[in-house]
PDB file of C-alpha atoms and ligand atoms in Angstrom:
ATOM      1  CA  MET T   1      -0.349   0.056   0.131  1.00 95.00           C
ATOM      2  CA  LEU T   2       2.940   2.397   0.688  1.00 95.00           C
ATOM      3  CA  GLU T   3       5.205   1.169  -2.221  1.00 94.00           C
ATOM      4  CA  SER T   4       2.697   1.126  -5.063  1.00 95.00           C
ATOM      5  CA  PRO T   5      -0.741   2.805  -4.156  1.00 97.00           C
ATOM      6  CA  GLU T   6      -1.467   3.981  -7.518  1.00 97.00           C
ATOM      7  CA  THR T   7      -1.211   0.377  -9.087  1.00 97.00           C
ATOM      8  CA  ILE T   8      -3.588  -0.866  -6.008  1.00 97.00           C
ATOM      9  CA  LEU T   9      -6.309   1.877  -6.873  1.00 97.00           C
ATOM     10  CA  GLN T  10      -6.028   1.373 -10.596  1.00 97.00           C
ATOM     11  CA  GLY T  11      -6.766  -2.350  -9.960  1.00 97.00           C
ATOM     12  CA  ALA T  12      -9.638  -1.732  -7.799  1.00 97.00           C
ATOM     13  CA  GLU T  13     -11.084   0.792 -10.545  1.00 97.00           C
ATOM     14  CA  ILE T  14     -10.659  -2.159 -12.970  1.00 97.00           C
ATOM     15  CA  LEU T  15     -12.194  -4.533 -10.781  1.00 97.00           C
ATOM     16  CA  GLN T  16     -14.904  -1.633  -9.812  1.00 96.00           C
ATOM     17  CA  LYS T  17     -15.840  -1.341 -13.937  1.00 96.00           C
ATOM     18  CA  ILE T  18     -15.802  -5.164 -14.651  1.00 96.00           C
ATOM     19  CA  LEU T  19     -17.791  -6.329 -11.523  1.00 95.00           C
ATOM     20  CA  GLY T  20     -20.188  -3.302 -12.109  1.00 94.00           C
ATOM     21  CA  VAL T  21     -19.293  -1.904  -8.401  1.00 94.00           C
ATOM     22  CA  GLN T  22     -20.892   1.014  -7.427  1.00 93.00           C
ATOM     23  CA  THR T  23     -18.675   1.885  -4.224  1.00 95.00           C
ATOM     24  CA  CYS T  24     -15.183   0.346  -3.496  1.00 97.00           C
ATOM     25  CA  TYR T  25     -14.268   0.787   0.304  1.00 97.00           C
ATOM     26  CA  ILE T  26     -10.511  -0.029   1.174  1.00 97.00           C
ATOM     27  CA  GLY T  27     -10.558  -1.201   4.744  1.00 96.00           C
ATOM     28  CA  ILE T  28      -7.320  -0.739   6.396  1.00 96.00           C
ATOM     29  CA  GLU T  29      -6.920  -1.350  10.444  1.00 95.00           C
ATOM     30  CA  GLU T  30      -5.870   1.560  12.536  1.00 96.00           C
ATOM     31  CA  ASN T  31      -2.434   0.570  13.499  1.00 96.00           C
ATOM     32  CA  LYS T  32      -1.504   1.415   9.981  1.00 96.00           C
ATOM     33  CA  PRO T  33      -1.940   5.090  10.044  1.00 97.00           C
ATOM     34  CA  ASP T  34       0.616   5.920   7.406  1.00 98.00           C
ATOM     35  CA  ALA T  35      -0.978   3.702   4.723  1.00 98.00           C
ATOM     36  CA  ILE T  36      -4.474   5.359   5.661  1.00 98.00           C
ATOM     37  CA  GLU T  37      -3.277   8.743   5.152  1.00 98.00           C
ATOM     38  CA  LEU T  38      -1.510   8.006   1.990  1.00 98.00           C
ATOM     39  CA  LEU T  39      -4.549   6.044   0.200  1.00 97.00           C
ATOM     40  CA  ARG T  40      -6.783   8.980   1.544  1.00 97.00           C
ATOM     41  CA  GLU T  41      -4.713  11.133   0.036  1.00 97.00           C
ATOM     42  CA  LYS T  42      -4.850   9.217  -3.471  1.00 97.00           C
ATOM     43  CA  THR T  43      -8.395   8.641  -3.203  1.00 96.00           C
ATOM     44  CA  LYS T  44      -9.395  12.581  -3.278  1.00 95.00           C
ATOM     45  CA  GLY T  45     -11.341  12.971  -6.348  1.00 90.00           C
ATOM     46  CA  ARG T  46     -12.069   9.501  -6.803  1.00 91.00           C
ATOM     47  CA  SER T  47     -15.936   9.866  -5.741  1.00 89.00           C
ATOM     48  CA  ALA T  48     -16.612   5.974  -5.694  1.00 93.00           C
ATOM     49  CA  MET T  49     -13.895   4.831  -3.360  1.00 96.00           C
ATOM     50  CA  ALA T  50     -13.469   5.317   0.477  1.00 96.00           C
ATOM     51  CA  VAL T  51     -10.758   4.193   2.858  1.00 97.00           C
ATOM     52  CA  ILE T  52     -12.161   3.028   6.290  1.00 97.00           C
ATOM     53  CA  SER T  53     -10.105   2.831   9.136  1.00 97.00           C
ATOM     54  CA  LEU T  54     -10.932  -0.264  11.181  1.00 96.00           C
ATOM     55  CA  HIS T  55     -10.119  -1.349  14.557  1.00 95.00           C
ATOM     56  CA  VAL T  56      -7.556  -3.564  15.108  1.00 94.00           C
ATOM     57  CA  LYS T  57      -9.320  -7.037  15.503  1.00 91.00           C
ATOM     58  CA  TYR T  58      -8.573 -10.822  14.715  1.00 91.00           C
ATOM     59  CA  PRO T  59     -10.257 -12.347  12.469  1.00 90.00           C
ATOM     60  CA  GLN T  60     -11.042  -9.383  10.639  1.00 88.00           C
ATOM     61  CA  GLY T  61      -9.552 -10.206   7.338  1.00 86.00           C
ATOM     62  CA  ALA T  62     -11.790 -12.717   6.305  1.00 87.00           C
ATOM     63  CA  GLU T  63     -14.347 -11.470   3.595  1.00 91.00           C
ATOM     64  CA  LYS T  64     -17.700 -12.110   5.945  1.00 91.00           C
ATOM     65  CA  GLN T  65     -16.133 -10.148   8.890  1.00 91.00           C
ATOM     66  CA  LEU T  66     -14.929  -7.464   6.460  1.00 94.00           C
ATOM     67  CA  ILE T  67     -18.360  -6.945   4.880  1.00 95.00           C
ATOM     68  CA  LYS T  68     -19.825  -7.035   8.235  1.00 93.00           C
ATOM     69  CA  ALA T  69     -17.089  -4.367   9.816  1.00 94.00           C
ATOM     70  CA  ILE T  70     -17.532  -2.139   6.676  1.00 95.00           C
ATOM     71  CA  THR T  71     -21.054  -2.262   5.606  1.00 94.00           C
ATOM     72  CA  GLY T  72     -22.646  -3.820   8.407  1.00 94.00           C
ATOM     73  CA  ARG T  73     -24.343  -6.749   6.078  1.00 95.00           C
ATOM     74  CA  GLU T  74     -24.154 -10.159   7.408  1.00 93.00           C
ATOM     75  CA  VAL T  75     -23.661 -12.782   4.847  1.00 92.00           C
ATOM     76  CA  PRO T  76     -25.940 -15.893   5.693  1.00 90.00           C
ATOM     77  CA  PRO T  77     -24.616 -19.137   6.887  1.00 86.00           C
ATOM     78  CA  GLY T  78     -23.890 -20.865   3.641  1.00 84.00           C
ATOM     79  CA  GLY T  79     -24.028 -17.725   1.752  1.00 89.00           C
ATOM     80  CA  LEU T  80     -21.556 -15.708  -0.246  1.00 92.00           C
ATOM     81  CA  PRO T  81     -20.559 -12.108  -0.349  1.00 94.00           C
ATOM     82  CA  MET T  82     -22.586 -11.931  -3.669  1.00 94.00           C
ATOM     83  CA  ASP T  83     -25.840 -12.775  -1.632  1.00 95.00           C
ATOM     84  CA  VAL T  84     -25.336  -9.337   0.345  1.00 96.00           C
ATOM     85  CA  GLY T  85     -24.343  -7.427  -2.990  1.00 95.00           C
ATOM     86  CA  SER T  86     -20.711  -7.666  -1.958  1.00 96.00           C
ATOM     87  CA  VAL T  87     -17.281  -8.808  -3.290  1.00 96.00           C
ATOM     88  CA  VAL T  88     -14.311  -8.833  -1.495  1.00 96.00           C
ATOM     89  CA  GLN T  89     -10.470  -8.543  -2.876  1.00 95.00           C
ATOM     90  CA  ASN T  90      -7.381  -7.934  -1.263  1.00 91.00           C
ATOM     91  CA  VAL T  91      -4.976  -5.121  -2.037  1.00 93.00           C
ATOM     92  CA  GLY T  92      -2.257  -7.640  -3.252  1.00 92.00           C
ATOM     93  CA  THR T  93      -5.017  -8.807  -6.024  1.00 94.00           C
ATOM     94  CA  ALA T  94      -6.081  -5.579  -6.984  1.00 96.00           C
ATOM     95  CA  HIS T  95      -2.167  -4.748  -7.557  1.00 96.00           C
ATOM     96  CA  ALA T  96      -2.152  -8.046  -9.640  1.00 95.00           C
ATOM     97  CA  VAL T  97      -5.159  -7.226 -11.770  1.00 97.00           C
ATOM     98  CA  CYS T  98      -3.344  -3.986 -12.529  1.00 98.00           C
ATOM     99  CA  GLU T  99      -0.279  -5.390 -13.643  1.00 97.00           C
ATOM    100  CA  ALA T 100      -1.853  -8.083 -15.647  1.00 97.00           C
ATOM    101  CA  VAL T 101      -4.330  -5.622 -17.543  1.00 98.00           C
ATOM    102  CA  THR T 102      -2.083  -2.849 -17.965  1.00 97.00           C
ATOM    103  CA  ARG T 103       1.209  -4.363 -18.318  1.00 97.00           C
ATOM    104  CA  ASN T 104       0.499  -8.103 -19.497  1.00 97.00           C
ATOM    105  CA  ILE T 105       2.338  -9.335 -16.473  1.00 96.00           C
ATOM    106  CA  PRO T 106       0.699 -12.588 -14.925  1.00 96.00           C
ATOM    107  CA  LEU T 107       1.153 -12.995 -11.319  1.00 95.00           C
ATOM    108  CA  ILE T 108       4.990 -14.002 -10.416  1.00 96.00           C
ATOM    109  CA  GLU T 109       5.588 -12.498  -7.195  1.00 94.00           C
ATOM    110  CA  ARG T 110       4.436 -11.344  -4.095  1.00 92.00           C
ATOM    111  CA  VAL T 111       5.218  -9.596  -0.926  1.00 92.00           C
ATOM    112  CA  THR T 112       6.163 -12.037   1.690  1.00 95.00           C
ATOM    113  CA  THR T 113       7.102 -11.218   5.585  1.00 96.00           C
ATOM    114  CA  VAL T 114       9.880 -13.368   6.561  1.00 97.00           C
ATOM    115  CA  THR T 115       9.889 -13.209  10.360  1.00 97.00           C
ATOM    116  CA  GLY T 116      10.197 -14.794  13.848  1.00 96.00           C
ATOM    117  CA  PHE T 117      12.923 -15.416  16.503  1.00 95.00           C
ATOM    118  CA  GLY T 118      14.258 -17.927  14.618  1.00 96.00           C
ATOM    119  CA  ILE T 119      15.157 -15.179  11.636  1.00 97.00           C
ATOM    120  CA  ARG T 120      18.329 -13.234  12.180  1.00 97.00           C
ATOM    121  CA  GLN T 121      17.220 -10.257   9.936  1.00 98.00           C
ATOM    122  CA  PRO T 122      13.189 -10.272   9.680  1.00 98.00           C
ATOM    123  CA  LYS T 123      12.293  -8.542   6.229  1.00 96.00           C
ATOM    124  CA  ASN T 124       9.659  -7.896   4.006  1.00 95.00           C
ATOM    125  CA  LEU T 125      10.614  -9.570   0.726  1.00 96.00           C
ATOM    126  CA  LYS T 126       9.527  -9.202  -3.001  1.00 95.00           C
ATOM    127  CA  VAL T 127       9.696 -12.949  -3.874  1.00 96.00           C
ATOM    128  CA  ARG T 128       9.265 -14.797  -7.184  1.00 97.00           C
ATOM    129  CA  ILE T 129       6.449 -17.637  -6.871  1.00 97.00           C
ATOM    130  CA  GLY T 130       8.346 -20.786  -6.516  1.00 97.00           C
ATOM    131  CA  THR T 131      11.342 -19.683  -4.807  1.00 98.00           C
ATOM    132  CA  PRO T 132      12.320 -22.134  -2.063  1.00 98.00           C
ATOM    133  CA  LEU T 133      11.737 -20.858   1.499  1.00 97.00           C
ATOM    134  CA  GLU T 134      15.427 -21.850   2.093  1.00 97.00           C
ATOM    135  CA  PHE T 135      16.466 -19.046  -0.189  1.00 98.00           C
ATOM    136  CA  LEU T 136      13.773 -16.502   1.515  1.00 98.00           C
ATOM    137  CA  ILE T 137      15.583 -17.449   4.890  1.00 97.00           C
ATOM    138  CA  SER T 138      19.153 -16.773   3.560  1.00 97.00           C
ATOM    139  CA  GLN T 139      18.156 -13.325   2.232  1.00 98.00           C
ATOM    140  CA  CYS T 140      17.232 -12.612   5.816  1.00 98.00           C
ATOM    141  CA  GLY T 141      20.667 -13.677   7.472  1.00 97.00           C
ATOM    142  CA  GLY T 142      19.815 -17.280   7.984  1.00 96.00           C
ATOM    143  CA  LEU T 143      18.499 -19.220  10.993  1.00 96.00           C
ATOM    144  CA  THR T 144      19.219 -18.433  14.761  1.00 94.00           C
ATOM    145  CA  ASP T 145      19.057 -22.037  15.627  1.00 90.00           C
ATOM    146  CA  HIS T 146      19.364 -25.202  13.760  1.00 87.00           C
ATOM    147  CA  ARG T 147      16.451 -26.486  14.956  1.00 90.00           C
ATOM    148  CA  VAL T 148      13.257 -24.432  14.242  1.00 93.00           C
ATOM    149  CA  LYS T 149       9.500 -24.631  13.267  1.00 94.00           C
ATOM    150  CA  VAL T 150       8.750 -23.151  10.204  1.00 96.00           C
ATOM    151  CA  ILE T 151       5.189 -21.959   9.370  1.00 96.00           C
ATOM    152  CA  MET T 152       4.147 -20.798   6.043  1.00 96.00           C
ATOM    153  CA  GLY T 153       1.152 -18.078   6.645  1.00 93.00           C
ATOM    154  CA  GLY T 154       0.403 -16.329   9.902  1.00 90.00           C
ATOM    155  CA  PRO T 155       0.659 -17.396  13.524  1.00 88.00           C
ATOM    156  CA  MET T 156      -3.189 -18.417  13.820  1.00 90.00           C
ATOM    157  CA  MET T 157      -3.700 -19.945  10.290  1.00 92.00           C
ATOM    158  CA  GLY T 158      -0.646 -20.698   8.856  1.00 93.00           C
ATOM    159  CA  ILE T 159       1.066 -24.468   8.219  1.00 93.00           C
ATOM    160  CA  ALA T 160       3.942 -25.981   9.515  1.00 93.00           C
ATOM    161  CA  GLN T 161       6.441 -27.077   7.145  1.00 95.00           C
ATOM    162  CA  HIS T 162       8.493 -30.454   6.564  1.00 94.00           C
ATOM    163  CA  ASN T 163      11.277 -28.613   5.197  1.00 92.00           C
ATOM    164  CA  LEU T 164      12.490 -25.619   3.733  1.00 94.00           C
ATOM    165  CA  GLU T 165      12.388 -26.899   0.050  1.00 96.00           C
ATOM    166  CA  ALA T 166       8.773 -25.994  -0.053  1.00 96.00           C
ATOM    167  CA  PRO T 167       8.097 -23.046  -2.593  1.00 97.00           C
ATOM    168  CA  ALA T 168       6.534 -19.839  -1.910  1.00 97.00           C
ATOM    169  CA  ILE T 169       3.001 -19.985  -3.680  1.00 95.00           C
ATOM    170  CA  LYS T 170       0.600 -17.037  -4.309  1.00 92.00           C
ATOM    171  CA  GLY T 171      -0.886 -17.162  -1.017  1.00 90.00           C
ATOM    172  CA  THR T 172       2.390 -16.892   1.001  1.00 94.00           C
ATOM    173  CA  SER T 173       1.906 -13.950   2.804  1.00 92.00           C
ATOM    174  CA  GLY T 174       4.546 -14.626   5.509  1.00 96.00           C
ATOM    175  CA  VAL T 175       7.068 -17.097   6.809  1.00 97.00           C
ATOM    176  CA  LEU T 176       7.544 -17.402  10.348  1.00 97.00           C
ATOM    177  CA  VAL T 177      10.243 -19.194  12.225  1.00 96.00           C
ATOM    178  CA  PHE T 178      10.337 -20.083  15.723  1.00 95.00           C
ATOM    179  CA  PRO T 179      13.361 -21.720  17.538  1.00 93.00           C
ATOM    180  CA  LEU T 180      12.388 -25.071  19.270  1.00 88.00           C
ATOM    181  CA  GLY T 181      12.412 -23.337  22.891  1.00 88.00           C
ATOM    182  CA  ASP T 182       9.572 -21.014  21.959  1.00 88.00           C
ATOM    183  CA  ILE T 183       7.256 -24.224  20.946  1.00 86.00           C
ATOM    184  CA  PHE T 184       4.817 -25.514  23.289  1.00 82.00           C
ATOM    185  CA  LEU T 185       3.859 -29.040  22.509  1.00 81.00           C
ATOM    186  CA  GLU T 186       0.666 -29.501  24.889  1.00 83.00           C
ATOM    187  CA  GLU T 187      -1.423 -32.844  24.933  1.00 90.00           C
ATOM    188  CA  GLU T 188      -4.826 -32.558  23.811  1.00 92.00           C
ATOM    189  CA  GLY T 189      -7.332 -33.335  26.484  1.00 93.00           C
ATOM    190  CA  PRO T 190     -11.276 -34.379  26.685  1.00 94.00           C
ATOM    191  CA  CYS T 191     -13.816 -31.248  26.036  1.00 96.00           C
ATOM    192  CA  ILE T 192     -15.085 -30.029  29.584  1.00 97.00           C
ATOM    193  CA  ARG T 193     -17.887 -28.156  27.710  1.00 96.00           C
ATOM    194  CA  CYS T 194     -16.979 -24.939  28.874  1.00 97.00           C
ATOM    195  CA  ALA T 195     -18.322 -23.341  25.801  1.00 97.00           C
ATOM    196  CA  ARG T 196     -15.387 -20.827  25.440  1.00 98.00           C
ATOM    197  CA  CYS T 197     -14.805 -22.089  21.699  1.00 98.00           C
ATOM    198  CA  VAL T 198     -18.493 -21.293  20.878  1.00 97.00           C
ATOM    199  CA  ASP T 199     -18.492 -17.761  22.518  1.00 97.00           C
ATOM    200  CA  ILE T 200     -15.319 -16.869  20.456  1.00 96.00           C
ATOM    201  CA  CYS T 201     -16.045 -18.125  17.330  1.00 96.00           C
ATOM    202  CA  PRO T 202     -16.608 -15.176  14.631  1.00 93.00           C
ATOM    203  CA  MET T 203     -18.674 -17.554  12.575  1.00 93.00           C
ATOM    204  CA  ASN T 204     -21.230 -18.421  15.501  1.00 92.00           C
ATOM    205  CA  ILE T 205     -20.872 -21.978  14.993  1.00 95.00           C
ATOM    206  CA  THR T 206     -20.333 -24.560  17.822  1.00 96.00           C
ATOM    207  CA  PRO T 207     -16.689 -25.993  17.081  1.00 97.00           C
ATOM    208  CA  CYS T 208     -16.776 -28.277  20.315  1.00 97.00           C
ATOM    209  CA  HIS T 209     -19.862 -30.033  18.599  1.00 97.00           C
ATOM    210  CA  ILE T 210     -17.976 -30.513  15.082  1.00 97.00           C
ATOM    211  CA  ALA T 211     -15.066 -31.872  16.504  1.00 97.00           C
ATOM    212  CA  THR T 212     -16.935 -34.407  18.774  1.00 96.00           C
ATOM    213  CA  ALA T 213     -19.040 -35.298  15.492  1.00 97.00           C
ATOM    214  CA  CYS T 214     -15.947 -35.725  13.444  1.00 96.00           C
ATOM    215  CA  GLU T 215     -14.344 -37.865  15.970  1.00 94.00           C
ATOM    216  CA  PHE T 216     -17.020 -40.053  16.013  1.00 95.00           C
ATOM    217  CA  GLU T 217     -17.262 -40.005  11.915  1.00 95.00           C
ATOM    218  CA  LYS T 218     -20.617 -38.183  12.251  1.00 97.00           C
ATOM    219  CA  PHE T 219     -19.836 -36.235   9.350  1.00 96.00           C
ATOM    220  CA  GLU T 220     -23.667 -35.187   8.548  1.00 96.00           C
ATOM    221  CA  GLU T 221     -23.716 -34.043  12.228  1.00 97.00           C
ATOM    222  CA  ALA T 222     -20.791 -32.048  11.755  1.00 97.00           C
ATOM    223  CA  GLU T 223     -22.027 -30.152   8.409  1.00 96.00           C
ATOM    224  CA  PHE T 224     -25.187 -29.765  10.659  1.00 95.00           C
ATOM    225  CA  TYR T 225     -23.445 -27.846  13.363  1.00 95.00           C
ATOM    226  CA  GLY T 226     -21.739 -25.522  10.579  1.00 94.00           C
ATOM    227  CA  ALA T 227     -18.466 -27.070   9.856  1.00 96.00           C
ATOM    228  CA  MET T 228     -18.471 -25.812   5.989  1.00 94.00           C
ATOM    229  CA  ASP T 229     -18.969 -22.161   7.648  1.00 93.00           C
ATOM    230  CA  CYS T 230     -15.717 -22.461   9.461  1.00 95.00           C
ATOM    231  CA  ILE T 231     -12.974 -19.810   8.207  1.00 93.00           C
ATOM    232  CA  GLU T 232     -10.068 -21.837  10.107  1.00 94.00           C
ATOM    233  CA  CYS T 233      -9.196 -18.742  11.891  1.00 95.00           C
ATOM    234  CA  GLY T 234      -7.847 -20.621  15.137  1.00 95.00           C
ATOM    235  CA  SER T 235      -9.457 -18.684  17.808  1.00 96.00           C
ATOM    236  CA  CYS T 236     -11.357 -21.329  18.944  1.00 97.00           C
ATOM    237  CA  VAL T 237      -8.045 -23.552  19.651  1.00 95.00           C
ATOM    238  CA  TYR T 238      -6.404 -20.599  21.251  1.00 94.00           C
ATOM    239  CA  VAL T 239      -9.218 -20.159  23.879  1.00 97.00           C
ATOM    240  CA  CYS T 240      -9.745 -23.875  24.518  1.00 97.00           C
ATOM    241  CA  PRO T 241      -8.547 -24.665  27.944  1.00 97.00           C
ATOM    242  CA  THR T 242      -7.671 -28.574  26.896  1.00 96.00           C
ATOM    243  CA  ARG T 243      -5.977 -27.413  23.897  1.00 94.00           C
ATOM    244  CA  ARG T 244      -8.626 -29.637  21.712  1.00 96.00           C
ATOM    245  CA  HIS T 245      -7.462 -29.936  18.085  1.00 95.00           C
ATOM    246  CA  LEU T 246     -10.621 -28.714  17.034  1.00 97.00           C
ATOM    247  CA  VAL T 247      -9.261 -26.602  13.540  1.00 96.00           C
ATOM    248  CA  HIS T 248      -7.717 -30.289  12.690  1.00 95.00           C
ATOM    249  CA  TYR T 249     -11.082 -32.045  13.336  1.00 97.00           C
ATOM    250  CA  ILE T 250     -12.845 -29.201  11.603  1.00 97.00           C
ATOM    251  CA  LYS T 251     -10.629 -29.385   8.392  1.00 96.00           C
ATOM    252  CA  PHE T 252     -11.028 -33.117   8.193  1.00 97.00           C
ATOM    253  CA  ALA T 253     -14.734 -32.806   8.293  1.00 97.00           C
ATOM    254  CA  LYS T 254     -14.550 -30.214   5.557  1.00 96.00           C
ATOM    255  CA  SER T 255     -12.787 -32.313   3.479  1.00 97.00           C
ATOM    256  CA  VAL T 256     -14.911 -35.291   4.013  1.00 97.00           C
ATOM    257  CA  ILE T 257     -18.362 -33.549   3.337  1.00 96.00           C
ATOM    258  CA  THR T 258     -16.536 -31.907   0.363  1.00 96.00           C
ATOM    259  CA  ALA T 259     -15.283 -35.283  -1.491  1.00 96.00           C
ATOM    260  CA  ARG T 260     -18.717 -37.208  -0.504  1.00 95.00           C
ATOM    261  CA  LYS T 261     -20.572 -33.976  -2.035  1.00 93.00           C
ATOM    262  CA  ARG T 262     -18.446 -34.198  -5.249  1.00 94.00           C
ATOM    263  CA  ALA T 263     -18.914 -38.178  -5.511  1.00 94.00           C
ATOM    264  CA  ALA T 264     -22.708 -37.599  -5.305  1.00 91.00           C
ATOM    265  CA  GLN T 265     -22.642 -35.018  -7.907  1.00 90.00           C
ATOM    266  CA  SER T 266     -20.291 -37.213 -10.312  1.00 88.00           C
ATOM    267  CA  ALA T 267     -22.753 -40.149  -9.501  1.00 88.00           C
ATOM    268  CA  GLU T 268     -25.656 -38.441 -10.642  1.00 85.00           C
ATOM    269  CA  LYS T 269     -24.006 -37.320 -13.873  1.00 82.00           C
ATOM    270  CA  LYS T 270     -23.330 -40.836 -14.858  1.00 78.00           C
TER     271      LYS T 270
HETATM  272  S1  SF4 U 301     -13.399 -24.765  24.511  1.00 63.97           S
HETATM  273 FE1  SF4 U 301     -12.202 -26.789  24.455  1.00 63.97          FE
HETATM  274  S2  SF4 U 301     -12.991 -27.448  26.529  1.00 63.97           S
HETATM  275 FE2  SF4 U 301     -14.759 -25.729  26.029  1.00 63.97          FE
HETATM  276  S3  SF4 U 301     -16.258 -26.551  24.906  1.00 63.97           S
HETATM  277 FE3  SF4 U 301     -14.800 -25.589  23.593  1.00 63.97          FE
HETATM  278  S4  SF4 U 301     -13.879 -27.702  22.820  1.00 63.97           S
HETATM  279 FE4  SF4 U 301     -14.961 -28.024  24.899  1.00 63.97          FE
HETATM  280  S1  SF4 U 302     -11.484 -21.731  13.463  1.00 63.97           S
HETATM  281 FE1  SF4 U 302     -12.838 -22.039  15.260  1.00 63.97          FE
HETATM  282  S2  SF4 U 302     -13.397 -20.108  15.898  1.00 63.97           S
HETATM  283 FE2  SF4 U 302     -12.350 -19.779  13.963  1.00 63.97          FE
HETATM  284  S3  SF4 U 302     -14.361 -20.154  12.301  1.00 63.97           S
HETATM  285 FE3  SF4 U 302     -13.857 -22.174  12.720  1.00 63.97          FE
HETATM  286  S4  SF4 U 302     -14.738 -22.885  14.224  1.00 63.97           S
HETATM  287 FE4  SF4 U 302     -15.201 -20.854  14.401  1.00 63.97          FE
END
């Protein structure tokens, strides 16, 4: 946003034109005042665009949460943003759209944050898609320890990597590296029905019920309790006093439900 504001705004205008969108809201959390100020300056005179300063909150980047925070509209369970007349794109996508349309450049690189106590010199890097994580880490002064945990993505939703040959992909927003001493491996306990996971869930579903249904392979029940609406934010796991692997169960339930639906659809076609 600070380095390429015009490219982002041009990309947003192209998206507006293609999709027939009347107003484009650019939501930025208030802990980035420099980006808010710059984009407000750049959008002066663009009447169909507004920059909205948002409270810092997690999770807020998911499309349903953003729509609620900016417009007050609620996407119904199982629904899509278009059901409430909205479409959400991130600034990286707007940038990529402008590059593709005006310069004929496909998506070949992205900005990635390489950070964590396991990295000697944390940096934001512009990386070619396909670059091995090992190379990114070497560009940041290397590791502080020979035993580390590497996560591709953010601290709540990122995925641990098996080795450093894994490539940066178009969704690699960050690479987090933790020394082993900073990692807590806690045993999973039984659900004590405290409902903390239910209270915290931004999608208003019941993670404890979905996880239990999944454990007993009752996937219809998991779907009934809203498994497919889970945005995998990890908030439920964070608050669970017995460290239930709730997101793991829910992801598994989602994959089984999706596979069953696909199988049913292809059986219908035959
Ligand atoms: S927070 Fe954990 S222990 Fe509490 S109801 Fe949810 S799954 Fe059960
Ligand atoms: S990860 Fe947990 S808290 Fe987040 S949406 Fe899914 S069930 Fe709700």
